[in-house]
Short mmCIF file of C-alpha atoms in Angstrom, two decimals:
data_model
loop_
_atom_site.label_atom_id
_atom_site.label_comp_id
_atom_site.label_asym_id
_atom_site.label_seq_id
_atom_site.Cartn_x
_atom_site.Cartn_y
_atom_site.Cartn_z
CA UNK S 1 76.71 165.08 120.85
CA UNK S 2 79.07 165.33 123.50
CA UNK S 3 82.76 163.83 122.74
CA UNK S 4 83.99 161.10 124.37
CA UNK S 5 87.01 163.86 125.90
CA UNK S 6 84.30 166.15 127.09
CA UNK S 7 82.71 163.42 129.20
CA UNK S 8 85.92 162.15 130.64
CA UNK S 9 86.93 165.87 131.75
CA UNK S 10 82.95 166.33 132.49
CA UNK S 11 83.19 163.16 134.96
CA UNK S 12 87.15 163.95 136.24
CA UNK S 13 85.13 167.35 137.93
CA UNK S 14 82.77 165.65 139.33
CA UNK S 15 84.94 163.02 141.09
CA UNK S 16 86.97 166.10 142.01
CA UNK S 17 83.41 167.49 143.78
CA UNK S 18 84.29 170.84 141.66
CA UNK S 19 81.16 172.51 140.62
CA UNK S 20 81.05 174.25 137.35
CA UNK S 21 80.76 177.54 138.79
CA UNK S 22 83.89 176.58 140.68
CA UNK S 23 85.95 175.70 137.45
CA UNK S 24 84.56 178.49 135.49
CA UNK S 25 86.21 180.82 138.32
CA UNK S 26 89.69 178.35 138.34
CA UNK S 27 89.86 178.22 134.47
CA UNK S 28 88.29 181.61 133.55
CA UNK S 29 85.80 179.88 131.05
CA UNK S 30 82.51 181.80 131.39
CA UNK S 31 80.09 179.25 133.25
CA UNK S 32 77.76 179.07 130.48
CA UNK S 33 80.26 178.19 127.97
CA UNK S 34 81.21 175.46 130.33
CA UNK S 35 77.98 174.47 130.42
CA UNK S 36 77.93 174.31 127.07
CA UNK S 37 80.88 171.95 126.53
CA UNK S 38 79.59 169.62 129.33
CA UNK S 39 76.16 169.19 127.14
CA UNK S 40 77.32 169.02 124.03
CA UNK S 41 76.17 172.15 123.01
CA UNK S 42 79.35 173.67 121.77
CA UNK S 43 82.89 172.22 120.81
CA UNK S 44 85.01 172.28 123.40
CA UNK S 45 89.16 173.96 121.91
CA UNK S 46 92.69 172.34 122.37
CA UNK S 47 92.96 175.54 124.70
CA UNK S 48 89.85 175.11 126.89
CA UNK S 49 91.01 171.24 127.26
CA UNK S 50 94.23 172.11 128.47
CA UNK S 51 92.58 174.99 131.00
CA UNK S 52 90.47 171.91 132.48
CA UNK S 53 93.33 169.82 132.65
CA UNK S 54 95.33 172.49 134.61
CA UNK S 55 92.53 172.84 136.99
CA UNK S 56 91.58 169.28 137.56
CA UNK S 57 95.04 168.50 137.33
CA UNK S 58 95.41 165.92 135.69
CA UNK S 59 97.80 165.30 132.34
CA UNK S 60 96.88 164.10 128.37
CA UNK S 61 98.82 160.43 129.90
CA UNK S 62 95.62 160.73 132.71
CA UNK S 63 92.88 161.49 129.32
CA UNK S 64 94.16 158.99 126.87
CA UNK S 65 94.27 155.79 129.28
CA UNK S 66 90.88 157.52 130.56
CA UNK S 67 89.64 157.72 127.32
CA UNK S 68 90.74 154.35 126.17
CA UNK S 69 90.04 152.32 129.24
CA UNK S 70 87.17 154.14 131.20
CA UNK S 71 89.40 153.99 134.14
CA UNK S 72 89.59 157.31 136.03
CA UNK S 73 93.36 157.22 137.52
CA UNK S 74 95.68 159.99 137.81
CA UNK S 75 99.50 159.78 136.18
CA UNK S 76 100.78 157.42 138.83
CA UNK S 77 98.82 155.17 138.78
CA UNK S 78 98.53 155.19 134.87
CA UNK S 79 102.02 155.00 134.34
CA UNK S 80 102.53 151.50 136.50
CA UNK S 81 99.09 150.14 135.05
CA UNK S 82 100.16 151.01 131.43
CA UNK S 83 103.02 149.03 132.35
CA UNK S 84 100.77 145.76 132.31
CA UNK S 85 99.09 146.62 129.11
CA UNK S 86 99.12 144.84 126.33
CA UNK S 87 101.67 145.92 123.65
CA UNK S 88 98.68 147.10 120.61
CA UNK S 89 97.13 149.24 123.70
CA UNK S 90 100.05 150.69 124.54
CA UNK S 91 101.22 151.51 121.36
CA UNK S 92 97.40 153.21 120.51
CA UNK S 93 97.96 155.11 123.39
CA UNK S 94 100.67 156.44 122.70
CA UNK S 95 99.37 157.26 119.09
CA UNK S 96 96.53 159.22 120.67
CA UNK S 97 99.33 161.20 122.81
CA UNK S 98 101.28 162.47 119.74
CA UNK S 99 98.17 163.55 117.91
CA UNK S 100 97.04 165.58 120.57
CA UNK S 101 100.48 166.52 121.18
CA UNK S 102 100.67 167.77 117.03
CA UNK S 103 96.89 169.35 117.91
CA UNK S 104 98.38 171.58 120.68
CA UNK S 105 101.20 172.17 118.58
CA UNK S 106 98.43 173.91 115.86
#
C-alpha cells in the first residue's frame, strides 16, 4: 500500500516533469529504491522524505496542506490559503507539522 505522503511526493515529481531517474541522480536514492517507494513496495524513511522534499523543493507546510487538502500549492500560496481555513483545519495542520517535526527529531 502506498501512503498517502508517498503519493503526494510521487505526484509533486510529476507536476515538476522530474523523472525518477532524474531524482534518483538529485537525491542520491538508487532508482530502484525510488521505484520502490513510489509503488508501495518499500517504506519510504523521515530521511528519504526530506531528500525528496529538498529536490522538489517544496517544505513539510507544502505536504501537510497537500496531504490534508489534495491541493498541490507550494509555501506561498499555502501560507495565504491557510489563512482562510477554518480554525479545526488549521489547528490539525499544525498538529501534523509538530509530529513530523518530533519524527525528524528521532
Amino acid at each position: 500500500m502506498i501512503s498517502s505522503i508517498v503519493a503526494v511526493l510521487r505526484r509533486y515529481r510529476e507536476q515538476a516533469e522530474i523523472t525518477q531517474q532524474e531524482l534518483s541522480e538529485k537525491t542520491g536514492i538508487k532508482l530502484r529504491t525510488l521505484q520502490r517507494f513510489e509503488t508501495g513496495k518499500t517504506s519510504m524513511t523521515i530521511a528519504h522524505m526530506e531528500l525528496y522534499m529538498k529536490a522538489l523543493d517544496i517544505t513539510l507546510l507544502d505536504l501537510a496542506v497537500t496531504v490534508q487538502t489534495g491541493s498541490y500549492s507550494k509555501t506561498g500560496q499555502v501560507e495565504s490559503a491557510a489563512k482562510l481555513l477554518p480554525r479545526d483545519a488549521q489547528e490539525k495542520h499544525l498538529q501534523f507539522l509538530i509530529s513530523i517535526g518530533k519524527a525528524l527529531k528521532k
